[in-house]
Amino acid sequence: MLQSPGPTPVPDEVLHAMARQPMDMGDPRLDDTIAACESGLRRLLHSDGAEVFFYATNGHGAWEAVVENLVPPGGAVLIPGTGHFSESWAVQTEALGRRVVRTPWLPGWAIDTAALAQALRDDAGQQIVAVFVVHTDTSSGITSDLRAIRSAMTATGHPALLVVDAVASLGCTPIDMDALPANVVLGASQKGLMTPPGVGFVAVDALAWQQAERNPAPRFYWDWRLRRSPLNYRKFCGTPPQNLLFGLEAAFGLIALEGEAALYARHRRLAGAVQAAVAGWAEAGALGFFARDPASRSVSVTTITVPEGVDIDALRAVARDRFGVAIAGGLGPLTGKAFRIGHLGDSNPATILGCLGALEAAMLVQGIAFGRDGLRRAVDHLAADDAAEGSGAAKS
Ligand SMILES: *Cc1c(COP(=O)(O)O)cnc(C)c1O
């Protein structure tokens, strides 16, 4: 069982949709699938006007697409520190010959909006083209507040665009692209969207589009202008990743069927169960939440710190090989200091309880000190939440 924050389990409906022959590129069914993916993405982002571009790539490719389309050679962006993913994006942006202004990462905390605003105010010449925000940093398990970030930006009067990395949050928590507004949102197929890795995408609003048109940076594969075409061969700059798109279409169908409100409520409920368990484990004083502010704890992934001396790789190996659940380790500065439970995409109460129970067994085997009340608290949380939503007796 996969309870990692990505890639995530793929529902049977998505697997079956992918299990077919590739098609002739002129087959109208392929155009229908691409159109369904485009409208599914716009619907999920609550955007009427955004142009959407899908790539045969992953999240890093979507990062690169944004840099190449928006930022002139030598131009600058602001990347507020969120942890491993903001830093990786910053390093990649610099490798592409752009300048990055960083605000410090505050370990355990969401984006510091005051520091973000100050960095924009300090940019008197308005050289910063865009603010690249990692919505949910998958390494820290922390989600930053996009509305607070947008208002902080607006209050400075700085014209920088807001670019949101929603790789780990899309399909898990609401993102209102037009209402915010976010000028670009990027994502990938393999996390909340429950599809195997291999498709990255961006949604681009009119302001970002204008910036892309002004930007003289040489580019081809990533170029939004070349991809704005009714021909699927041009949309993908070559052959579309057809079978992944069949899967993605099915995933958007599952999301529509469940309904956004239920989708987000399920993510909150499962995250609540994991958080209840971690609070129980923390009673023994050893394990704990990396995220300090409970309100910033992500509905997608929980990052759990361990005391020095705990061998996380060994814990993961025992959990996977003897108890059947794959969890993730710490990333970047949290390597060896934390492990992570993914609860995004195709998870349900049974997979979450199975994961928590298996993990308790693995921790016992490994001699890790943890409060024994974790699993029971998770059960209580799920039972109480179910009663509160009135879905218990009524549905059975
Ligand atoms: C996973 C992830 C990425 C990178 O995606 P890849 O598909 O592994 O390249 C980027 N940003 C966030 C927030 C992620 O969770």
Short mmCIF file of C-alpha atoms in Angstrom, two decimals, residues 70-361:
data_model
loop_
_atom_site.label_atom_id
_atom_site.label_comp_id
_atom_site.label_asym_id
_atom_site.label_seq_id
_atom_site.Cartn_x
_atom_site.Cartn_y
_atom_site.Cartn_z
CA LEU A 70 7.67 34.38 -17.98
CA VAL A 71 11.18 35.42 -17.04
CA PRO A 72 13.57 37.20 -19.43
CA PRO A 73 17.21 36.10 -19.43
CA GLY A 74 18.81 37.66 -16.37
CA GLY A 75 15.37 38.65 -15.01
CA ALA A 76 14.39 38.16 -11.38
CA VAL A 77 11.75 36.28 -9.41
CA LEU A 78 10.94 36.18 -5.72
CA ILE A 79 10.70 32.74 -4.11
CA PRO A 80 9.51 32.72 -0.51
CA GLY A 81 11.06 29.92 1.51
CA THR A 82 8.80 26.94 2.22
CA GLY A 83 11.40 24.18 2.44
CA HIS A 84 12.87 21.66 0.05
CA PHE A 85 10.55 22.45 -2.86
CA SER A 86 10.92 26.25 -2.86
CA GLU A 87 14.68 25.80 -2.71
CA SER A 88 14.73 23.23 -5.53
CA TRP A 89 12.65 25.57 -7.71
CA ALA A 90 15.02 28.43 -6.87
CA VAL A 91 18.10 26.38 -7.78
CA GLN A 92 16.50 25.34 -11.08
CA THR A 93 15.54 28.94 -11.87
CA GLU A 94 19.10 30.12 -11.23
CA ALA A 95 20.47 27.30 -13.38
CA LEU A 96 18.37 28.73 -16.20
CA GLY A 97 20.19 32.05 -15.92
CA ARG A 98 17.62 33.97 -13.85
CA ARG A 99 18.09 35.81 -10.59
CA VAL A 100 16.23 34.62 -7.48
CA VAL A 101 15.39 36.76 -4.48
CA ARG A 102 14.60 34.50 -1.54
CA THR A 103 12.82 35.17 1.73
CA PRO A 104 14.06 32.92 4.52
CA TRP A 105 12.53 29.55 5.19
CA LEU A 106 11.15 29.42 8.73
CA PRO A 107 11.32 25.71 9.62
CA GLY A 108 7.92 24.58 10.87
CA TRP A 109 6.05 27.64 9.60
CA ALA A 110 4.15 28.72 6.50
CA ILE A 111 5.34 31.50 4.19
CA ASP A 112 6.18 34.72 6.02
CA THR A 113 3.92 37.19 4.17
CA ALA A 114 5.48 40.21 5.87
CA ALA A 115 8.93 39.23 4.60
CA LEU A 116 7.44 38.58 1.16
CA ALA A 117 5.86 42.06 1.07
CA GLN A 118 9.09 43.65 2.30
CA ALA A 119 11.08 41.96 -0.47
CA LEU A 120 8.69 43.43 -3.03
CA ARG A 121 8.92 46.89 -1.45
CA ASP A 122 12.70 46.64 -1.49
CA ASP A 123 12.54 46.00 -5.24
CA ALA A 124 12.34 49.71 -6.07
CA GLY A 125 13.10 49.20 -9.75
CA GLN A 126 10.37 46.53 -10.01
CA GLN A 127 12.75 44.02 -11.50
CA ILE A 128 10.92 41.08 -9.98
CA VAL A 129 8.68 39.60 -12.66
CA ALA A 130 6.87 37.03 -10.54
CA VAL A 131 6.51 35.52 -7.09
CA PHE A 132 6.83 31.72 -7.23
CA VAL A 133 4.81 30.25 -4.37
CA VAL A 134 4.83 26.60 -3.35
CA HIS A 135 1.29 26.18 -2.02
CA THR A 136 1.83 22.94 -0.14
CA ASP A 137 5.47 22.11 0.44
CA THR A 138 5.47 18.34 0.34
CA SER A 139 8.62 18.14 2.43
CA SER A 140 7.34 20.21 5.35
CA GLY A 141 3.67 19.18 5.16
CA ILE A 142 2.75 22.85 5.40
CA THR A 143 0.21 24.74 3.27
CA SER A 144 0.54 28.49 2.97
CA ASP A 145 -2.48 30.78 2.72
CA LEU A 146 -2.78 31.95 -0.89
CA ARG A 147 -5.29 34.69 -0.10
CA ALA A 148 -3.01 36.18 2.54
CA ILE A 149 -0.12 36.04 0.09
CA ARG A 150 -2.11 37.70 -2.66
CA SER A 151 -3.32 40.49 -0.35
CA ALA A 152 0.20 41.09 0.92
CA MET A 153 1.36 41.40 -2.70
CA THR A 154 -1.50 43.71 -3.66
CA ALA A 155 -0.86 45.96 -0.66
CA THR A 156 2.67 46.68 -1.93
CA GLY A 157 1.42 47.87 -5.33
CA HIS A 158 4.17 45.79 -6.96
CA PRO A 159 3.06 44.37 -10.32
CA ALA A 160 4.78 40.96 -9.93
CA LEU A 161 2.71 38.01 -11.11
CA LEU A 162 1.63 35.31 -8.67
CA VAL A 163 2.66 31.82 -9.79
CA VAL A 164 1.38 28.94 -7.66
CA ASP A 165 2.91 25.46 -7.52
CA ALA A 166 -0.15 23.34 -6.76
CA VAL A 167 1.51 19.98 -7.45
CA ALA A 168 0.68 18.70 -3.95
CA SER A 169 -2.52 20.64 -3.29
CA LEU A 170 -4.62 20.51 -6.46
CA GLY A 171 -7.52 18.13 -5.96
CA CYS A 172 -6.94 18.18 -2.19
CA THR A 173 -7.81 21.71 -1.12
CA PRO A 174 -9.63 24.52 -2.99
CA ILE A 175 -7.71 26.81 -5.34
CA ASP A 176 -9.73 29.66 -6.84
CA MET A 177 -7.47 30.84 -9.61
CA ASP A 178 -9.70 33.69 -10.88
CA ALA A 179 -10.91 34.85 -7.48
CA LEU A 180 -7.43 35.11 -5.95
CA PRO A 181 -6.28 35.88 -8.64
CA ALA A 182 -3.34 33.60 -9.33
CA ASN A 183 -1.76 34.43 -12.68
CA VAL A 184 -0.32 30.95 -13.22
CA VAL A 185 -1.05 27.66 -11.49
CA LEU A 186 1.07 24.61 -12.24
CA GLY A 187 0.70 20.97 -11.32
CA ALA A 188 1.42 17.36 -12.22
CA SER A 189 -0.54 14.17 -12.67
CA GLN A 190 0.76 11.94 -9.89
CA LYS A 191 -0.39 13.43 -6.59
CA GLY A 192 -3.93 14.66 -5.89
CA LEU A 193 -4.87 13.83 -9.47
CA MET A 194 -4.39 10.08 -8.92
CA THR A 195 -2.73 9.40 -12.29
CA PRO A 196 0.71 7.90 -12.90
CA PRO A 197 3.59 10.35 -13.24
CA GLY A 198 4.29 11.81 -16.66
CA VAL A 199 1.99 14.78 -17.25
CA GLY A 200 2.71 18.31 -16.03
CA PHE A 201 0.52 21.32 -16.75
CA VAL A 202 0.13 25.04 -16.35
CA ALA A 203 -2.92 27.31 -16.34
CA VAL A 204 -2.14 30.83 -17.49
CA ASP A 205 -4.25 33.97 -17.12
CA ALA A 206 -4.31 36.99 -19.44
CA LEU A 207 -1.70 39.00 -17.52
CA ALA A 208 0.75 36.12 -17.49
CA TRP A 209 0.06 35.56 -21.16
CA GLN A 210 1.00 39.19 -21.91
CA GLN A 211 4.20 38.77 -19.93
CA ALA A 212 5.02 35.61 -21.93
CA GLU A 213 4.50 37.53 -25.18
CA ARG A 214 6.84 40.30 -24.03
CA ASN A 215 9.49 37.87 -22.80
CA PRO A 216 12.36 37.58 -25.32
CA ALA A 217 13.83 34.39 -23.75
CA PRO A 218 14.58 31.80 -26.45
CA ARG A 219 12.44 28.70 -26.00
CA PHE A 220 10.67 26.06 -28.02
CA TYR A 221 9.41 22.91 -26.27
CA TRP A 222 7.97 24.90 -23.37
CA ASP A 223 6.70 27.84 -25.44
CA TRP A 224 3.06 28.61 -24.70
CA ARG A 225 2.71 30.56 -27.97
CA LEU A 226 3.66 27.52 -30.06
CA ARG A 227 1.29 25.32 -28.08
CA ARG A 228 -1.72 27.54 -28.55
CA SER A 229 -3.16 25.52 -31.40
CA PRO A 230 -6.20 23.34 -32.10
CA LEU A 231 -3.87 20.61 -33.43
CA ASN A 232 -2.95 18.11 -30.74
CA TYR A 233 0.48 17.59 -32.33
CA ARG A 234 1.20 21.30 -31.75
CA LYS A 235 -0.45 21.43 -28.32
CA PHE A 236 2.06 18.85 -27.12
CA CYS A 237 4.99 19.89 -29.34
CA GLY A 238 4.89 16.38 -30.75
CA THR A 239 3.07 13.20 -29.83
CA PRO A 240 0.78 13.62 -26.81
CA PRO A 241 1.26 11.15 -23.90
CA GLN A 242 -2.02 9.57 -24.95
CA ASN A 243 -2.52 6.85 -22.37
CA LEU A 244 -1.69 9.15 -19.48
CA LEU A 245 -4.25 11.59 -20.84
CA PHE A 246 -6.88 8.83 -20.96
CA GLY A 247 -6.08 8.24 -17.30
CA LEU A 248 -6.19 11.91 -16.42
CA GLU A 249 -9.54 12.28 -18.13
CA ALA A 250 -10.88 9.42 -15.99
CA ALA A 251 -9.42 11.04 -12.85
CA PHE A 252 -11.15 14.34 -13.60
CA GLY A 253 -14.32 12.28 -14.11
CA LEU A 254 -13.93 10.68 -10.66
CA ILE A 255 -13.41 14.12 -9.11
CA ALA A 256 -16.55 15.46 -10.81
CA LEU A 257 -18.50 12.41 -9.63
CA GLU A 258 -17.42 12.78 -6.01
CA GLY A 259 -17.99 16.53 -6.12
CA GLU A 260 -15.53 19.14 -4.96
CA ALA A 261 -17.11 19.70 -1.56
CA ALA A 262 -16.99 15.97 -0.75
CA LEU A 263 -13.48 15.67 -2.19
CA TYR A 264 -12.11 18.39 0.07
CA ALA A 265 -14.10 17.18 3.09
CA ARG A 266 -12.62 13.69 2.61
CA HIS A 267 -9.11 15.11 2.52
CA ARG A 268 -9.75 17.14 5.70
CA ARG A 269 -11.20 14.12 7.43
CA LEU A 270 -8.33 11.79 6.57
CA ALA A 271 -5.72 14.42 7.42
CA GLY A 272 -7.54 14.91 10.74
CA ALA A 273 -7.27 11.18 11.44
CA VAL A 274 -3.52 11.16 10.76
CA GLN A 275 -3.05 14.28 12.88
CA ALA A 276 -5.01 12.67 15.72
CA ALA A 277 -2.72 9.65 15.55
CA VAL A 278 0.42 11.78 15.54
CA ALA A 279 -0.85 13.72 18.55
CA GLY A 280 -1.29 10.34 20.30
CA TRP A 281 2.17 9.17 19.28
CA ALA A 282 3.66 12.45 20.51
CA GLU A 283 2.46 11.71 24.06
CA ALA A 284 5.58 9.64 24.63
CA GLY A 285 7.58 12.77 23.93
CA ALA A 286 9.64 11.49 21.03
CA LEU A 287 7.66 11.93 17.83
CA GLY A 288 6.02 15.19 16.83
CA PHE A 289 4.58 17.43 14.14
CA PHE A 290 7.05 19.35 12.03
CA ALA A 291 4.34 21.98 11.34
CA ARG A 292 4.08 24.23 14.38
CA ASP A 293 0.83 25.98 13.55
CA PRO A 294 -2.03 23.42 13.42
CA ALA A 295 -3.89 25.64 10.93
CA SER A 296 -1.04 25.30 8.42
CA ARG A 297 -0.94 21.48 8.52
CA SER A 298 -1.57 20.21 5.05
CA VAL A 299 -4.52 18.00 4.12
CA SER A 300 -2.19 16.18 1.69
CA VAL A 301 0.80 15.05 3.73
CA THR A 302 1.93 15.00 7.35
CA THR A 303 5.59 15.40 8.25
CA ILE A 304 6.53 13.70 11.52
CA THR A 305 9.80 14.46 13.28
CA VAL A 306 11.76 11.78 15.10
CA PRO A 307 14.43 12.07 17.77
CA GLU A 308 18.09 11.67 16.94
CA GLY A 309 19.14 8.05 16.64
CA VAL A 310 15.99 6.80 14.94
CA ASP A 311 16.90 5.14 11.65
CA ILE A 312 14.14 6.30 9.31
CA ASP A 313 15.30 4.24 6.36
CA ALA A 314 15.14 1.13 8.51
CA LEU A 315 11.66 2.09 9.76
CA ARG A 316 10.48 2.58 6.19
CA ALA A 317 11.97 -0.73 5.11
CA VAL A 318 10.27 -2.61 7.96
CA ALA A 319 6.96 -0.82 7.32
CA ARG A 320 7.14 -1.69 3.64
CA ASP A 321 8.59 -5.21 3.70
CA ARG A 322 6.94 -6.65 6.82
CA PHE A 323 3.77 -4.60 7.19
CA GLY A 324 2.96 -3.68 3.62
CA VAL A 325 2.88 0.10 3.67
CA ALA A 326 5.23 2.50 1.87
CA ILE A 327 5.73 5.84 3.57
CA ALA A 328 8.18 8.59 2.64
CA GLY A 329 11.33 9.82 4.33
CA GLY A 330 12.39 13.39 4.99
CA LEU A 331 13.69 15.58 2.15
CA GLY A 332 16.48 18.13 1.97
CA PRO A 333 17.19 19.54 5.43
CA LEU A 334 14.76 17.02 6.95
CA THR A 335 16.59 13.97 5.61
CA GLY A 336 17.05 11.55 8.50
CA LYS A 337 15.01 13.80 10.79
CA ALA A 338 11.44 13.15 9.71
CA PHE A 339 9.17 10.76 7.86
CA ARG A 340 6.03 11.58 5.93
CA ILE A 341 2.60 10.02 5.52
CA GLY A 342 0.75 10.91 2.34
CA HIS A 343 -3.05 11.13 2.60
CA LEU A 344 -3.91 12.69 -0.72
CA GLY A 345 -5.66 11.38 -3.79
CA ASP A 346 -7.23 7.94 -3.65
CA SER A 347 -7.15 7.36 0.12
CA ASN A 348 -10.02 6.37 2.37
CA PRO A 349 -10.52 5.63 6.09
CA ALA A 350 -9.52 1.99 5.67
CA THR A 351 -6.25 2.76 3.87
CA ILE A 352 -5.42 5.43 6.45
CA LEU A 353 -6.16 3.17 9.44
CA GLY A 354 -4.24 0.35 7.77
CA CYS A 355 -1.29 2.66 7.27
CA LEU A 356 -1.36 3.95 10.85
CA GLY A 357 -1.72 0.45 12.32
CA ALA A 358 1.08 -0.95 10.14
CA LEU A 359 3.28 1.96 11.09
CA GLU A 360 2.65 1.38 14.80
CA ALA A 361 3.69 -2.25 14.33
#
